[in-house]
Amino acid sequence: MYRYDEFDHAMVRQRVEQFRDQVARRMSGELEEDAFKPLRLMNGVYLQLHAYMLRVAIPYGTLSSRQMHQLAHIARKYDRGYGHFTTRQNIQYNWPALEAIPDLLDELAEVEMHAIQTSGNCIRNVTADQYAGAIDGEVEDPRIISEVIRQWSTFHPEFSFLPRKFKIAVSGHANDRAAIRFHDIGIAIKKDSAGAIGYEIHVGGGLGRSPFIAKKIADFVEPQKLLAYLEAVMRVYNQLGRRDNSYKARIKILVHEIGAEEMRARVEAEFAKIDARGTLNLPNEERQRIASYFAPPEFETLTDDCPEFDAKYAEDKAFAQWIKTNIVAHKMDGYAIVNISLKPIGGVPGDATDVQMDRIANIAKAYSLDEIRVTHEQNLVLPHVRKSDLYVVYEALCAADLHTPNLGLISDQIACPGLDYCNLANARSIPVAQEISERFSDLNRQADIGELHIKISGCINACGHHHVGNIGILGVDKKGTEFYQLTLGGTPDENAAIGDITGPAFTADKVVDAVENIVETYMLERKDGEKFLQTYRRVGMAPFKERLYGAE
Amino acid sequence: MAQHVSKGARFHAVTANRLTDGEVVYFSDQGTWVENFSQAVIVDGAEATEALLEKAKTDGFLQVVIDVYPFEVIADETANGFNPASVRELIRAAGPTVRLDLGKQAATSS
Amino acid sequence: MEPSKNLIIDGVIAEDIWTYIEDDSALVDGPCVVSLARLKQDFEALQAHPFPLGLVVRAGTKQGEDINDVANMLDALSLIAIDFPVYRNGRGFSTARVLREDYDFKGELRAVGEVLFDQLVFMQRCGFNAYALPENMSPDTYNQAMRMLPGAYQPASDQRRGIIWQRHNQKS
């Protein structure tokens, strides 16, 4: 993974110094809150319901064990012993004191981490496929250009006061696990017939109040031109994006209003000018330097033939179940990708204690070539585990209560922090997730239901990605009471689709019954091993609507 | 934000977050910012609410608190005879409902 | 656009010699700054006026003013003031770069409006060389602001090449 050089270290140190000064000026009154707010936001410091919240960047969701240990240490020293992994592959702490944050940031800098641009109207964390470098069929490791983009976008003088936040995602595989079509810029890595790498650019995707699927505006941008192209998109957006209404300020609104063709034309015109100057041509040496950090690790030459594994698989039913749900095939023989579910039955989705973080760090160091990934579905991944080590890893995860065998199943839900934590929320989302996972706690039932993605947001900002849930749940506020609106049929991957509203919203005490009714309808309607999404596509909303609200 | 100051709302208190650590605080009748809702000063009517908000924003408040605003409370059987009216303010007064071991509620539970 | 009481040009305190002329007002005998609309409408008369000519570009809310509209008039300008109506409205950063890099504008590029301490170094990197500072900002404070974030990952309109290029001693 990427290692800071002296420049990177210096940049982070400068930023902490700058922020320390800003905090001091705020405390002394020299800086007013109105002027301080954008500055603290650019350092990932929010004010939430109960306290400040700090969002720490985990670039493209990749962490070393040393970094994970530090995150655990920070949870202990500066917070209340836990952290929350987010839908943008970052981590959030819910209780840091503002005065302590500069020191906290210093400690993060020691392990090459920071909270730069994790909030504010600037370019945010670039997210990528959590199986990068481990999965078969990858065109190129998406973290290479993610790192290039991270650097180019950091402290960008022109794009730090955009109309709104800006999110970029990269996928290097035909199966899009990064939801690129729901990002402001989504990049799909391609190869042409000669085997050369190029980048397909999509713009204007997003969730929130008005969900949109991104439009493709470039088929194949060459690697050395990528930054010039992105700069062109950003300049067009910075100039034309609306600033009269914050709900209409994302690039998705601009693309919707002027159309994909005009967007493409404007970007191409701007790109031509930038490209002509050549100042943003990415040097091959720099690209290679960064790529070398993502070169395959020292894999052993193994076979998939592993009798010890086979024996344990046969004798330990719980282990076998976990293998079936949480393990994904690795590109190298004798290796496996391990998914750690942070969705224990009745637990808070995406949360991990400091103890759990330390345990995961230890396991990663011993058994996953010192690497951990964060997924946008609030889970973690050990990307490179030897098949022969799977049992010992499983046992270690069991000891830390991290062995829930529910990846992709109904209890593997996304839930935003919601009204329990968030200043923007209209309703609570975590208790709904907890109740759903308890209602469906039976693992056999879950296996029977199969793949079903529930995503829950506590307000229209859609941080829980409800628009792209197979079942989406949106918390709304009706005269002071929490209500929940349901959608069906969303999906964030290469088959991008926004869910359809079922009808009137449900109260908190009725919503889980509603979900169960939806599931039972699916079970009745499904054919030939169809997953939920397939059945929904085939039969449509009608049977679900009828079950939920009665016959018309 | 899900703030509810509905028409005809009578009783209000004033709240903010402490600048240093973000802790939820309430304006008290001593003119100080306290951590417990039970010590918040409650006023009756729109005029009194305006006046209280003015009072809370006196000299120097910007170095102590941020995001000062009034919210509706309703009569209830509690220490000060009132409770926040909205779910949001109830949660702010107590702590996350999904972590009863955290926030103000943890201090008050035995 | 008010005359600036705390103007710094090229790092030095300067007196504001410019007068902003309302769209329907007559020019004065001295350097005159006009709006984009006025510049487009009255260009011949403005050019004929025997004093330096300046433009103030407004950022707008829903839509901003488009500097490309007056591309062929830029040579006549000694000053372009770019307005930041609220600090959050960052359109001016792009306008500045377009002027310096697309049009090679060599005159005074001044940031006016809500100009914050923490934006100054970004403004400088985008090509501004003059700032209508808040009245209470001392030159020392200005200098301090300009020393923030000395490193740069990416090139812009200033002299910094950008670390991405500097690492390999590439000319950008």
PDB file of C-alpha atoms in Angstrom, chain A residues 26-27 29 33 47 49-52 80 82 97-99 419-421 423 425-426 428 430-431 434 477 480, chain B residues 1-2 4 17-24 62-63 66-67 87-88 91-92 95-99 102-103:
ATOM      1  CA  ARG A  26     -11.489  30.138  17.375  1.00  0.00           C
ATOM      2  CA  MET A  27     -11.035  29.568  21.084  1.00  0.00           C
ATOM      3  CA  GLY A  29     -12.570  34.577  19.682  1.00  0.00           C
ATOM      4  CA  GLU A  33     -17.891  30.313  14.173  1.00  0.00           C
ATOM      5  CA  LEU A  47     -21.000  19.240  15.203  1.00  0.00           C
ATOM      6  CA  LEU A  49     -26.314  16.019  18.316  1.00  0.00           C
ATOM      7  CA  HIS A  50     -24.289  15.100  21.379  1.00  0.00           C
ATOM      8  CA  ALA A  51     -20.792  16.224  20.566  1.00  0.00           C
ATOM      9  CA  TYR A  52     -18.337  16.905  17.780  1.00  0.00           C
ATOM     10  CA  ARG A  80     -15.468   6.533  24.081  1.00  0.00           C
ATOM     11  CA  TYR A  82     -15.303   2.743  19.605  1.00  0.00           C
ATOM     12  CA  ALA A  97     -13.309  17.367  22.140  1.00  0.00           C
ATOM     13  CA  LEU A  98     -12.465  20.186  19.713  1.00  0.00           C
ATOM     14  CA  GLU A  99      -9.523  21.279  21.822  1.00  0.00           C
ATOM     15  CA  LEU A 419     -31.260  10.599  14.827  1.00  0.00           C
ATOM     16  CA  ASP A 420     -29.326   8.835  17.580  1.00  0.00           C
ATOM     17  CA  TYR A 421     -26.241  10.808  16.549  1.00  0.00           C
ATOM     18  CA  ASN A 423     -27.750  16.692  13.476  1.00  0.00           C
ATOM     19  CA  ALA A 425     -31.550  13.336  10.820  1.00  0.00           C
ATOM     20  CA  ASN A 426     -35.329  13.214  10.948  1.00  0.00           C
ATOM     21  CA  ARG A 428     -33.572   7.001  13.979  1.00  0.00           C
ATOM     22  CA  ILE A 430     -30.038   2.106  13.949  1.00  0.00           C
ATOM     23  CA  PRO A 431     -32.931   0.766  16.094  1.00  0.00           C
ATOM     24  CA  GLN A 434     -31.396  -3.784  15.081  1.00  0.00           C
ATOM     25  CA  ASP A 477     -40.596  13.169  10.326  1.00  0.00           C
ATOM     26  CA  GLY A 480     -42.798  15.060  15.384  1.00  0.00           C
TER      27      GLY A 480
ATOM     28  CA  MET B   1     -32.906  19.684  11.217  1.00  0.00           C
ATOM     29  CA  ALA B   2     -35.965  18.262  12.875  1.00  0.00           C
ATOM     30  CA  HIS B   4     -40.215  21.642  16.233  1.00  0.00           C
ATOM     31  CA  ASN B  17     -23.421  22.922  22.281  1.00  0.00           C
ATOM     32  CA  ARG B  18     -20.352  23.771  24.319  1.00  0.00           C
ATOM     33  CA  LEU B  19     -17.549  25.066  22.129  1.00  0.00           C
ATOM     34  CA  THR B  20     -14.699  23.134  23.750  1.00  0.00           C
ATOM     35  CA  ASP B  21     -16.143  19.644  23.624  1.00  0.00           C
ATOM     36  CA  GLY B  22     -19.505  19.847  21.872  1.00  0.00           C
ATOM     37  CA  GLU B  23     -21.459  18.803  24.990  1.00  0.00           C
ATOM     38  CA  VAL B  24     -25.170  19.632  24.878  1.00  0.00           C
ATOM     39  CA  LEU B  62     -19.491  32.936  21.131  1.00  0.00           C
ATOM     40  CA  GLN B  63     -16.440  31.776  23.048  1.00  0.00           C
ATOM     41  CA  ILE B  66     -22.217  27.378  19.450  1.00  0.00           C
ATOM     42  CA  ASP B  67     -25.518  26.882  17.687  1.00  0.00           C
ATOM     43  CA  VAL B  87     -37.721  13.145  19.662  1.00  0.00           C
ATOM     44  CA  ARG B  88     -34.582  14.989  18.617  1.00  0.00           C
ATOM     45  CA  ILE B  91     -32.314  12.303  22.420  1.00  0.00           C
ATOM     46  CA  ARG B  92     -30.061  15.334  22.846  1.00  0.00           C
ATOM     47  CA  GLY B  95     -27.859  10.387  24.704  1.00  0.00           C
ATOM     48  CA  PRO B  96     -28.033   7.869  21.848  1.00  0.00           C
ATOM     49  CA  THR B  97     -30.965   5.489  22.369  1.00  0.00           C
ATOM     50  CA  VAL B  98     -28.824   2.643  21.035  1.00  0.00           C
ATOM     51  CA  ARG B  99     -26.006   3.143  23.574  1.00  0.00           C
ATOM     52  CA  LEU B 102     -23.039   6.744  26.641  1.00  0.00           C
ATOM     53  CA  GLY B 103     -24.019  10.361  27.005  1.00  0.00           C
TER      54      GLY B 103
END
